[in-house]
Short mmCIF file of C-alpha atoms in Angstrom, two decimals:
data_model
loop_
_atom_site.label_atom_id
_atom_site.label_comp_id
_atom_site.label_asym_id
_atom_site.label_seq_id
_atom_site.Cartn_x
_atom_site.Cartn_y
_atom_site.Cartn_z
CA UNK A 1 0.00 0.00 0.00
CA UNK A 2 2.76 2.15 0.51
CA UNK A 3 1.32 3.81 4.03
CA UNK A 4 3.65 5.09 5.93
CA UNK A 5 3.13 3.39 9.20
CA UNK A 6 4.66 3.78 12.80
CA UNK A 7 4.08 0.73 15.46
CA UNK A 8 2.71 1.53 18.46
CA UNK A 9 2.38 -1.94 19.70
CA UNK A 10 4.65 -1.85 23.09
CA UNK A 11 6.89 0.92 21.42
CA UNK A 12 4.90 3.65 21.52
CA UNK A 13 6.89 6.84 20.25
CA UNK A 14 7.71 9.13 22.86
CA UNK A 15 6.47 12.03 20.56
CA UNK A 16 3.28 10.99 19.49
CA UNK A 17 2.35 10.23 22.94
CA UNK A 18 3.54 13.83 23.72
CA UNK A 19 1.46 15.30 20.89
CA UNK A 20 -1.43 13.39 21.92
CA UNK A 21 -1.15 14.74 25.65
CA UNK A 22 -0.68 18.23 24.75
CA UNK A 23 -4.16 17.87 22.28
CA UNK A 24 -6.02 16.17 24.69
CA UNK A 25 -4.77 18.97 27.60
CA UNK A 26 -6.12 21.89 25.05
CA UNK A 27 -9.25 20.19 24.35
CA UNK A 28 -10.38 19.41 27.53
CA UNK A 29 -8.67 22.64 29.33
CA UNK A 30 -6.69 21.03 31.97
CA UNK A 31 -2.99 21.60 32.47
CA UNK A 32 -0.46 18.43 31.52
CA UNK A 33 -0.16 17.79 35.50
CA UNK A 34 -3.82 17.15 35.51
CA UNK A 35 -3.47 14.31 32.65
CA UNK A 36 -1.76 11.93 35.35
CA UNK A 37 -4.47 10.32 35.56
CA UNK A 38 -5.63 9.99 32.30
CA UNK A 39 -4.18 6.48 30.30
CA UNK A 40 -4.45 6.84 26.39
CA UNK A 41 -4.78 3.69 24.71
CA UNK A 42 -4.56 3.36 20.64
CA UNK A 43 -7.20 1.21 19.75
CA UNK A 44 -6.77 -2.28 19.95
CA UNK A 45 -8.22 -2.60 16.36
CA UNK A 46 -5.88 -0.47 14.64
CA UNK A 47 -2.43 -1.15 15.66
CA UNK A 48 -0.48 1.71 13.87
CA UNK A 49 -0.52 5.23 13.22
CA UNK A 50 -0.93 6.75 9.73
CA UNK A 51 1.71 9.50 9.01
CA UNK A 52 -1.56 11.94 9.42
CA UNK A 53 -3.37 10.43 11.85
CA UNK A 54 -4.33 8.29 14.65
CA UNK A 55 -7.31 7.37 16.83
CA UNK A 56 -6.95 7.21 20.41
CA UNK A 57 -9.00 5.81 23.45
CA UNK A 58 -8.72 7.90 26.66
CA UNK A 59 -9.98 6.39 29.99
CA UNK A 60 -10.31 8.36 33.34
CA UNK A 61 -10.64 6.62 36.52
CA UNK A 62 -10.90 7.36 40.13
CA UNK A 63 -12.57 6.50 42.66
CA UNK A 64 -16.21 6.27 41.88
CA UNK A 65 -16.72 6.41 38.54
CA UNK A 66 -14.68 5.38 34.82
CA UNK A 67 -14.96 7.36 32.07
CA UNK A 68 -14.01 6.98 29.03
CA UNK A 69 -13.59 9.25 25.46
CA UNK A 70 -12.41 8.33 21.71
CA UNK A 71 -10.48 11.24 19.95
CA UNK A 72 -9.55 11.21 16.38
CA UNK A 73 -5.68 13.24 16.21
CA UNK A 74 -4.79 15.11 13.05
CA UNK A 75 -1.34 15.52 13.09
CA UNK A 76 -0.93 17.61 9.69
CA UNK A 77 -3.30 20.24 11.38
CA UNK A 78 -2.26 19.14 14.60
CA UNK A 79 -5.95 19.30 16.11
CA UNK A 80 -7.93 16.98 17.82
CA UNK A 81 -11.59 15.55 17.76
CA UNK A 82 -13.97 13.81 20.07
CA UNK A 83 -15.68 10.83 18.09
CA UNK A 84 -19.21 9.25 19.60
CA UNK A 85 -17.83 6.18 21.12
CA UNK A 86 -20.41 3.84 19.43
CA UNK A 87 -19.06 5.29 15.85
CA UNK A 88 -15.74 4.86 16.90
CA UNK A 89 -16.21 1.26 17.37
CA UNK A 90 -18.16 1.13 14.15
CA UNK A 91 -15.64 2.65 12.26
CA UNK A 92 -12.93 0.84 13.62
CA UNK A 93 -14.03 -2.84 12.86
CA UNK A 94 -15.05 -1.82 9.40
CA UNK A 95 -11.65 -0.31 8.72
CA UNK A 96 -9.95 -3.83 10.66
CA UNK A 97 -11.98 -5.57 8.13
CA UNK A 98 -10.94 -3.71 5.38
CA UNK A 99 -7.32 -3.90 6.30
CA UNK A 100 -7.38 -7.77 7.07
CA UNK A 101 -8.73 -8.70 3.79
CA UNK A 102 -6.63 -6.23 1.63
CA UNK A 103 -10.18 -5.08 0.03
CA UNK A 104 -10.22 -2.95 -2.75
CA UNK A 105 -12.34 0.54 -2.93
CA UNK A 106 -15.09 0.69 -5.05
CA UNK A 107 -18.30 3.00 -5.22
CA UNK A 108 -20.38 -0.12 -4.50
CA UNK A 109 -18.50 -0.42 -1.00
CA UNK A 110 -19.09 2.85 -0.43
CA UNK A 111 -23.13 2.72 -1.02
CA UNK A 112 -23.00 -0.23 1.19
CA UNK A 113 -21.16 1.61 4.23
CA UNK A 114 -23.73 4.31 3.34
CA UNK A 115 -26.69 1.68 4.15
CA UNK A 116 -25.08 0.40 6.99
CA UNK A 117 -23.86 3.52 8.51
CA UNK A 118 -26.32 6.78 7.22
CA UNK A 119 -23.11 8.87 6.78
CA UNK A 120 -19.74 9.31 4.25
CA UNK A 121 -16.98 7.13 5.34
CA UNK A 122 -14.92 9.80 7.83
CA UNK A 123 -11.45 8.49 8.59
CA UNK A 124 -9.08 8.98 5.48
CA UNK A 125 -5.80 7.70 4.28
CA UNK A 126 -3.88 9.26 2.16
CA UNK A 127 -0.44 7.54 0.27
CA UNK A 128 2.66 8.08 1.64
CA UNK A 129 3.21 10.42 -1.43
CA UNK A 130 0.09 12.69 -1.01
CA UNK A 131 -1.03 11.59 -4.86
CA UNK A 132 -4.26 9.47 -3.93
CA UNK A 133 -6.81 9.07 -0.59
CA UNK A 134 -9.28 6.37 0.35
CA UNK A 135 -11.42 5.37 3.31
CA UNK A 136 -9.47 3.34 5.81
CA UNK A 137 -11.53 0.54 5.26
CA UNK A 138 -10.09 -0.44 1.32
CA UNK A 139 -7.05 -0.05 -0.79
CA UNK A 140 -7.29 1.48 -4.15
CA UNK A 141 -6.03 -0.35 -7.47
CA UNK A 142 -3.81 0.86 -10.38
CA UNK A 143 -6.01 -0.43 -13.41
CA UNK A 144 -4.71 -1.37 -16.22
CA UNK A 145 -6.09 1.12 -19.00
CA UNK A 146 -8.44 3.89 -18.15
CA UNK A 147 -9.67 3.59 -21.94
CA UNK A 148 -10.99 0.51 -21.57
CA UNK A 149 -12.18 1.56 -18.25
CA UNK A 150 -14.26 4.07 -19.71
CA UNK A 151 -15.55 1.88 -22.58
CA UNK A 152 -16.33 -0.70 -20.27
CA UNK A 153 -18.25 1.96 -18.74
CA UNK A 154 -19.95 2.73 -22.06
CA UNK A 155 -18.45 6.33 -21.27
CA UNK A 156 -18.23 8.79 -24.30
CA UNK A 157 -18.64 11.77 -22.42
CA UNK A 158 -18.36 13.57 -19.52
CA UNK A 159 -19.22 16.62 -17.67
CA UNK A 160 -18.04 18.38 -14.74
CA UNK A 161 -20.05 21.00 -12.98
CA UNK A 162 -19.18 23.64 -10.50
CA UNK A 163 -18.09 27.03 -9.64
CA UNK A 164 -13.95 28.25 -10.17
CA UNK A 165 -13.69 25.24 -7.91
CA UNK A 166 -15.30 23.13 -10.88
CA UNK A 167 -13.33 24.52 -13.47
CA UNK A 168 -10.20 23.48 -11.99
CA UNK A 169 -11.53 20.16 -11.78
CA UNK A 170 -12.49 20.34 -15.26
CA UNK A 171 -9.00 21.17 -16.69
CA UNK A 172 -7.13 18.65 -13.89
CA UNK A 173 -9.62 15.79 -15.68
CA UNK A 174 -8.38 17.50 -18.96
CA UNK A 175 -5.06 16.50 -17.74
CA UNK A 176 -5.86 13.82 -16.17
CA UNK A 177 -7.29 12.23 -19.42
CA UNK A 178 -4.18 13.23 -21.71
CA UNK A 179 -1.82 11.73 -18.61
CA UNK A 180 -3.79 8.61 -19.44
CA UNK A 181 -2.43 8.38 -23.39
CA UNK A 182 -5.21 10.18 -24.09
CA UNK A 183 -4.60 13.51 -24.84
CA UNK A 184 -7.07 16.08 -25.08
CA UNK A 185 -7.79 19.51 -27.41
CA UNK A 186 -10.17 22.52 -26.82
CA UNK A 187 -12.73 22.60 -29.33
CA UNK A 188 -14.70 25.39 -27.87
CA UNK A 189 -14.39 27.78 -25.18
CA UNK A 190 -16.98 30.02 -23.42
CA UNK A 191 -16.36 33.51 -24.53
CA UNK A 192 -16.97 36.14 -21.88
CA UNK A 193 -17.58 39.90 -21.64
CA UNK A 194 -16.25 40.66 -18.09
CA UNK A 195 -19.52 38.48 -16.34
CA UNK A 196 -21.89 37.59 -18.95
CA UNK A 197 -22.84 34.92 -20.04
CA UNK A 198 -21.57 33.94 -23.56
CA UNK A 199 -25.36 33.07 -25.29
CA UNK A 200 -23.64 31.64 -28.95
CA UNK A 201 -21.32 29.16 -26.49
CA UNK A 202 -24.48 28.41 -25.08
CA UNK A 203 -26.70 28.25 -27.65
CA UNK A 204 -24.49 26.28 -29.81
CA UNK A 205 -25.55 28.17 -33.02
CA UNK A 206 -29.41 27.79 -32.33
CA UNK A 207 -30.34 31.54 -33.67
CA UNK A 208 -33.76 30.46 -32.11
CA UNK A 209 -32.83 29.55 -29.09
CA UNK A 210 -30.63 32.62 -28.43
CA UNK A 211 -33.45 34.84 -29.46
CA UNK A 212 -35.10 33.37 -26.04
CA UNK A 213 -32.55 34.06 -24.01
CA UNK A 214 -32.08 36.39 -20.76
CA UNK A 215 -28.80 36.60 -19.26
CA UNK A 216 -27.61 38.17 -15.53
CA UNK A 217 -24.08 38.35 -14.71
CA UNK A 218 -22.16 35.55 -13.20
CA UNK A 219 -20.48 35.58 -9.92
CA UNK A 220 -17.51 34.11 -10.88
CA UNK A 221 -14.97 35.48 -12.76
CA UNK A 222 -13.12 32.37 -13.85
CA UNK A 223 -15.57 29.97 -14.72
CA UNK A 224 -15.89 30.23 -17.53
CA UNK A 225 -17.19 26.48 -19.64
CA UNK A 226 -14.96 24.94 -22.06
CA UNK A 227 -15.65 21.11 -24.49
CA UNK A 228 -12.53 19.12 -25.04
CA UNK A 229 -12.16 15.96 -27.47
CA UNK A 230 -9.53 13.45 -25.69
CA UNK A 231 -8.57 10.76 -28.44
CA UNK A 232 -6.70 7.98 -27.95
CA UNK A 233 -3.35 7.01 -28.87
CA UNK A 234 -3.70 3.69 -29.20
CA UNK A 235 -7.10 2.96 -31.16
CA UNK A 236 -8.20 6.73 -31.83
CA UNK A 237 -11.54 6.46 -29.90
CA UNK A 238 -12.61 9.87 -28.60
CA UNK A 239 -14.10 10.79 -24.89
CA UNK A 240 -16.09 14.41 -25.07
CA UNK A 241 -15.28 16.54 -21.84
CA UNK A 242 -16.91 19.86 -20.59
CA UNK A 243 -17.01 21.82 -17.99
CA UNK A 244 -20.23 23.58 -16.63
CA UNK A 245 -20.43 26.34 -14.99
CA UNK A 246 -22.61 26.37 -11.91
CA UNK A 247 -22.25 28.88 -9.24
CA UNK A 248 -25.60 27.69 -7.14
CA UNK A 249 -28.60 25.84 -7.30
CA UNK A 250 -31.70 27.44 -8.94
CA UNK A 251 -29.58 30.19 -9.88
CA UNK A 252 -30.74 33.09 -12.95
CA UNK A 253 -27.69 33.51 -14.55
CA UNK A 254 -29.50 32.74 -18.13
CA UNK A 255 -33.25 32.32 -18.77
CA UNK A 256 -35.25 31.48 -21.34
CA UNK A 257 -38.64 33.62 -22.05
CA UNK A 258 -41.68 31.61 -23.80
CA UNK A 259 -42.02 32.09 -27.68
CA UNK A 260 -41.99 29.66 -30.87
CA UNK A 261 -43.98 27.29 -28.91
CA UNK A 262 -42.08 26.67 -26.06
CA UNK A 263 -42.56 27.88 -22.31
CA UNK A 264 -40.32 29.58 -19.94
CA UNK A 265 -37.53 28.39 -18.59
CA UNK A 266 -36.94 30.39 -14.88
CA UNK A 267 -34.01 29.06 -14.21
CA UNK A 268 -30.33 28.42 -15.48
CA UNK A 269 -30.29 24.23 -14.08
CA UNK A 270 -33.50 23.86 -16.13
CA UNK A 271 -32.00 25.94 -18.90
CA UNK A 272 -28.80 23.45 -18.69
CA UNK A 273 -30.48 19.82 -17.86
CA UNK A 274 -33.70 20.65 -20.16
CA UNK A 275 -32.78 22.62 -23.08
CA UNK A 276 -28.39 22.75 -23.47
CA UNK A 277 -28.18 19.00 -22.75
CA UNK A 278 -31.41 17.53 -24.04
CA UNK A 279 -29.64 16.19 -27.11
CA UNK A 280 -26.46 15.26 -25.54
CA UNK A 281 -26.95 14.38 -22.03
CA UNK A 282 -23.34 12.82 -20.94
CA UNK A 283 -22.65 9.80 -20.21
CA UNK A 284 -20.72 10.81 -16.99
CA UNK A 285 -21.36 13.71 -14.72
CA UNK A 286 -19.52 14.91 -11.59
CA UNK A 287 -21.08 17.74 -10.07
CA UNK A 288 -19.12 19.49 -7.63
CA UNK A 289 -21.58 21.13 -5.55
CA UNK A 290 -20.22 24.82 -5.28
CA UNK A 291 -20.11 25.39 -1.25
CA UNK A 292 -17.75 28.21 -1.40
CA UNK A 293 -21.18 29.89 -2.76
CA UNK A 294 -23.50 28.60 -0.98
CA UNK A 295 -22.10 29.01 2.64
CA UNK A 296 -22.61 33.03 1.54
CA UNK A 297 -26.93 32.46 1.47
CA UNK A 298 -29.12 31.13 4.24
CA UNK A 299 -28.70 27.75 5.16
CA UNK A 300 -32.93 27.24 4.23
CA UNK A 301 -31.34 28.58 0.45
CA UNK A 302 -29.59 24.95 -0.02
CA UNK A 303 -32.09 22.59 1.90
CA UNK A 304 -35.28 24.40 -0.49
CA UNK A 305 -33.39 24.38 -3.47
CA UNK A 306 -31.28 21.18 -3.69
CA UNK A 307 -34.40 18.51 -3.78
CA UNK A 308 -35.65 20.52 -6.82
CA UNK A 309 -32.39 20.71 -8.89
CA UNK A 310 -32.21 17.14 -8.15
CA UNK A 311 -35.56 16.39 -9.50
CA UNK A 312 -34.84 18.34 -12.32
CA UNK A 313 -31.81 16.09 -12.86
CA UNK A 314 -34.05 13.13 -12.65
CA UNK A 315 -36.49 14.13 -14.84
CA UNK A 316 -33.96 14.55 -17.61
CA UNK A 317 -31.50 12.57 -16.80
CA UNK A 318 -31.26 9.51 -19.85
CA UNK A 319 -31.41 6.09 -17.67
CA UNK A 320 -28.26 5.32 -18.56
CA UNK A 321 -26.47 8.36 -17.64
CA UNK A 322 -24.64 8.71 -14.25
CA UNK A 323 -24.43 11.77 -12.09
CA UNK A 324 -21.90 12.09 -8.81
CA UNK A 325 -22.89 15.09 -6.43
CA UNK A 326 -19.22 15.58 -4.82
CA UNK A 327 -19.46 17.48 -1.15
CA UNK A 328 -16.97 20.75 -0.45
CA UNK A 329 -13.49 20.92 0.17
CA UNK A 330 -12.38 22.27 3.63
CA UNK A 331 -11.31 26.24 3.61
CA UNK A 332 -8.22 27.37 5.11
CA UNK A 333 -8.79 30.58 7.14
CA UNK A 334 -4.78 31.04 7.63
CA UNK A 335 -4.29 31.41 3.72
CA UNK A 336 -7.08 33.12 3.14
CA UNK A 337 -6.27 36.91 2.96
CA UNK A 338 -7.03 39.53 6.23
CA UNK A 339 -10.52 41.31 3.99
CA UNK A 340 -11.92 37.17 3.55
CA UNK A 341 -9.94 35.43 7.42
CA UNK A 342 -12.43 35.04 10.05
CA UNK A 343 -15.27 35.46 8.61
CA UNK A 344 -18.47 34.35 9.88
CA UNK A 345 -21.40 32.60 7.72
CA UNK A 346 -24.30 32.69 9.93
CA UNK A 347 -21.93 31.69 12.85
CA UNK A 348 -19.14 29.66 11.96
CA UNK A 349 -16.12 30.08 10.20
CA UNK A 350 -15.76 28.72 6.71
CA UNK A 351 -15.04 24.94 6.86
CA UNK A 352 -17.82 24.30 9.58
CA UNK A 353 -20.11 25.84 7.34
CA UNK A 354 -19.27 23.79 4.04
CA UNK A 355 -19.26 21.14 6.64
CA UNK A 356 -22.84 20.89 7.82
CA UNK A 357 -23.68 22.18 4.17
CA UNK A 358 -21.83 18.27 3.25
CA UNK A 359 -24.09 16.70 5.98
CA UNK A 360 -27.36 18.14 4.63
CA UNK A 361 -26.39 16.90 1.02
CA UNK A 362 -25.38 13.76 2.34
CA UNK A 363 -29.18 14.13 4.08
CA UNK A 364 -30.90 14.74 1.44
CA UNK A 365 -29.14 12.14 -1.21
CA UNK A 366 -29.05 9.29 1.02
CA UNK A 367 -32.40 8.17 -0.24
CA UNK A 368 -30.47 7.65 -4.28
CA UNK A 369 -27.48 6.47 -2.21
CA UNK A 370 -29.08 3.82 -1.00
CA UNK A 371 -31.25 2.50 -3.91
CA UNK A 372 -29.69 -0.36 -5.91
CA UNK A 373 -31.49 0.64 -9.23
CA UNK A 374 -30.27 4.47 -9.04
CA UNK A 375 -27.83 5.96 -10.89
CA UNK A 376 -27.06 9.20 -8.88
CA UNK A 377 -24.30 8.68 -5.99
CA UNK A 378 -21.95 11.07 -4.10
CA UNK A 379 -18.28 10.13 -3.12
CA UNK A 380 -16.43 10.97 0.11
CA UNK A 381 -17.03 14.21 2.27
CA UNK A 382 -13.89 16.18 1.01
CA UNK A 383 -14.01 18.32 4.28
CA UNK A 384 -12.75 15.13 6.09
CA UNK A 385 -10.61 14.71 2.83
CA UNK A 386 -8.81 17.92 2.42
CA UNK A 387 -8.23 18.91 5.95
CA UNK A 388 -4.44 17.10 5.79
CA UNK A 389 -3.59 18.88 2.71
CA UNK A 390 -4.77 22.50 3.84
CA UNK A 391 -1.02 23.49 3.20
CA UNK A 392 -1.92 23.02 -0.30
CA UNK A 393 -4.48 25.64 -0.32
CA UNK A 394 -3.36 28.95 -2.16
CA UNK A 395 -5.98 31.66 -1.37
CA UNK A 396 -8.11 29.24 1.29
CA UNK A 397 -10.93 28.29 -1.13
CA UNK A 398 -8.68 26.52 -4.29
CA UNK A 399 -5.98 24.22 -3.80
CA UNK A 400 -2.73 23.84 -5.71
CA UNK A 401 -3.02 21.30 -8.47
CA UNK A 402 -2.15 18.80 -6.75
CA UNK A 403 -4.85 18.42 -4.62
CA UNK A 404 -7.44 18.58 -8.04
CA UNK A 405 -4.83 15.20 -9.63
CA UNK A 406 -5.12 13.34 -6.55
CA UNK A 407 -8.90 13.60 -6.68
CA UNK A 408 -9.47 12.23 -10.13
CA UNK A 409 -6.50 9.64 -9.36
CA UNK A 410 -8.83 8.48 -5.98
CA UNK A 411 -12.22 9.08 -8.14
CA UNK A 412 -11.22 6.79 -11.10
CA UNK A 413 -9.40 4.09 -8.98
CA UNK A 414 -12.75 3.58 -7.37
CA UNK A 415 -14.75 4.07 -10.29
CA UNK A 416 -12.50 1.43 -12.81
CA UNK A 417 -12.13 -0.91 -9.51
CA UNK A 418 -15.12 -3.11 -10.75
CA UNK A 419 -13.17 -3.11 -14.25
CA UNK A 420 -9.70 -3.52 -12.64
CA UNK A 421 -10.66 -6.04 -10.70
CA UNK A 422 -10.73 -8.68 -13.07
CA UNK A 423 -7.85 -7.34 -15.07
CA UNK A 424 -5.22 -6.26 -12.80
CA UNK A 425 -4.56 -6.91 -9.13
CA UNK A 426 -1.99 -4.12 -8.30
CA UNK A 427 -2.03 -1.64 -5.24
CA UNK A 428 -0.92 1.97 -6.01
CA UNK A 429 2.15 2.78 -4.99
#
């Protein structure tokens, strides 16, 4: 697996330990002299610690009563969490499982811990290397070929969707794609005054259709959407990529008025999943719900709104096509500059916001998640994913690009792993 790993099994390093004390002493308040008392134990089903983290059991006795607490230590942000004890144990035999029997990550396994447990998997690995992630409880696979992943797939084409955050998931994929001998070309790119909307992009040549249109400015400055054509090097088959620009959900940024026979369309989701993609619906889509936008708007904004872009989805969405609603990345307040650090959204900082915003989503999907015959899932809570690699974050909201290649590196290894599987038995490295 390639996991850094330090033994804790009778040699338990004098520094952790120390770490561990000096968390626990902030958390709780007390001063180190108080912790006498206080044994921390790692748990018994996890002998190791990661080289980012490491769960711990804390037990207080005296005299009348025993008490006792699990903590999950980040040593990359060098915080520490309490964990309900019941989850703790939860987690912890279906990570020893994983472990014991070497299982491999798939999106199946991760609908099934979904089922079982009504939440994203929570404790993350990531490679020694910081170039891939995965839930404790599974390894991830190098496949063979992502081309014959994809056509295994019956994959043609692909979308991404989200705000700046999106588009640099779009281009990584882009690269991602072309990494993977199959290189990709622009073939058209949205063509913005300052804000607006480019209507022939979006359009795409309809003279009709543009006649219809009402555009608002965007919110986002760099998002603007792009199609790419990746073609193979080895037997010239092409996979269509584009990137969507969505800044919210129900947003106005281009409406259609009623004329020619056709009726309003009040909003820019129904503009893009009933009238822009009727005709080419993709095969793939990864929607990056944009939380760095929707932390700014009443928390009611996203709980109203969601259900109905979903069931817009649904109600366009070919049977065949797949959609993946990815949560938020975590925010770092200490890159983030003085005018943006600190800042409250209707109480809490950044992350905690984009946080429960994950946990409503999670909410609200969980009833696709868990139905065997759907074909809308999620992925991991990339709060819990990012939070180790907040030293990659240039401006607190986007990451360097490393972070966006490691995603689709941990996306594809679960999505191919049903694919791999039978072709190629081979843990990343």
């Amino acid at each position: 697996m390639g996991m850094a790993r330090t033994d804790v099994g009778g040699q338990r390093p004098i520094e952790v330990l120390a770490c561990c004390h000096r968390l626990l002493a902030e958390e709780e308040g007390l001063e180190l002299a108080d912790l006498d008392s206080i044994h921390l134990n790692f748990s018994s089903s996890r002998q190791f610690v990661t080289s980012t983290s490491v769960w711990l059991h804390k037990h207080v006795a005296n005299n009348s009563a025993s008490i006792s607490a699990v903590y999950l230590v980040d040593f990359d942000s060098i915080s520490i969490r309490t964990v309900d004890k019941n989850r703790a144990k939860q987690e912890a035999r279906f990570s020893a499982i994983g472990w014991r029997h070497h299982a491999t990550g798939n999106i199946s396994k991760i609908k099934k811990f979904v089922q079982e447990h009504h939440r994203y998997p929570d404790y993350i690995l990531w490679d020694q290397k910081r170039t891939s992630f995965q839930p404790s409880a599974c390894r991830l696979i190098e496949f063979a070929s992502l081309e014959d992943c994809l056509a295994h797939s019956s994959i043609s084409t692909i979308a991404v969707y989200g705000d700046s955050q999106g588009w640099r998931y779009g281009l990584a994929l882009k690269g991602y794609l072309s990494r993977h001998k199959m290189p990709c070309q622009f073939i058209a790119n949205e063509k913005r005054r300052y804000m607006e909307p480019d209507l022939e992009y979006l359009s795409r040549g309809n003279d009709q259709l543009r006649a219809r249109m009402q555009p608002t400015s965007h919110s986002c400055s760099s998002c603007s959407g792009f199609r790419a054509k990746c073609t193979s090097l080895s037997t010239n088959k092409t996979v269509n990529i584009e990137y969507i620009d969505t800044e919210g959900v129900m947003s106005k940024y281009v409406t259609l008025r009623a004329g020619n026979g056709s009726k309003a369309v009040p909003t820019f989701e129904e503009f893009i999943f009933e009238v822009y993609l009727k005709d080419s619906f993709p095969d793939l889509n990864v929607f990056f719900v944009p939380m760095n936008h929707i932390k700014h708007k009443p928390f009611e904004y996203f709980t109203y709104n969601f259900p109905r872009l979903l069931s817009i989805i649904k109600a366009n969405k070919p049977p065949h096509s797949e959609i993946y609603f990815i949560p938020g990345t975590a925010e770092s307040e200490e890159a983030m500059t003085s005018r943006y650090r600190n800042t409250l959204f209707y109480g809490v900082l950044a992350t905690g916001a984009i946080r429960r915003l994950n946990e409503e989503l999670f909410a609200m999907l969980e009833p696709e998640l868990v139905n065997a015959t759907s074909n809308i899932y999620s992925f991991l809570d990339l709060v819990e994913v990012t939070s180790p690699v907040l030293g990659w974050s240039v401006d607190g909201v986007h990451f360097d690009r490393k972070w966006y290649a490691a995603f689709w590196k941990s996306y594809f290894s679960f999505y191919c792993d049903d694919y791999s599987t039978v072709n190629n038995t081979n843990t990343l490295k």
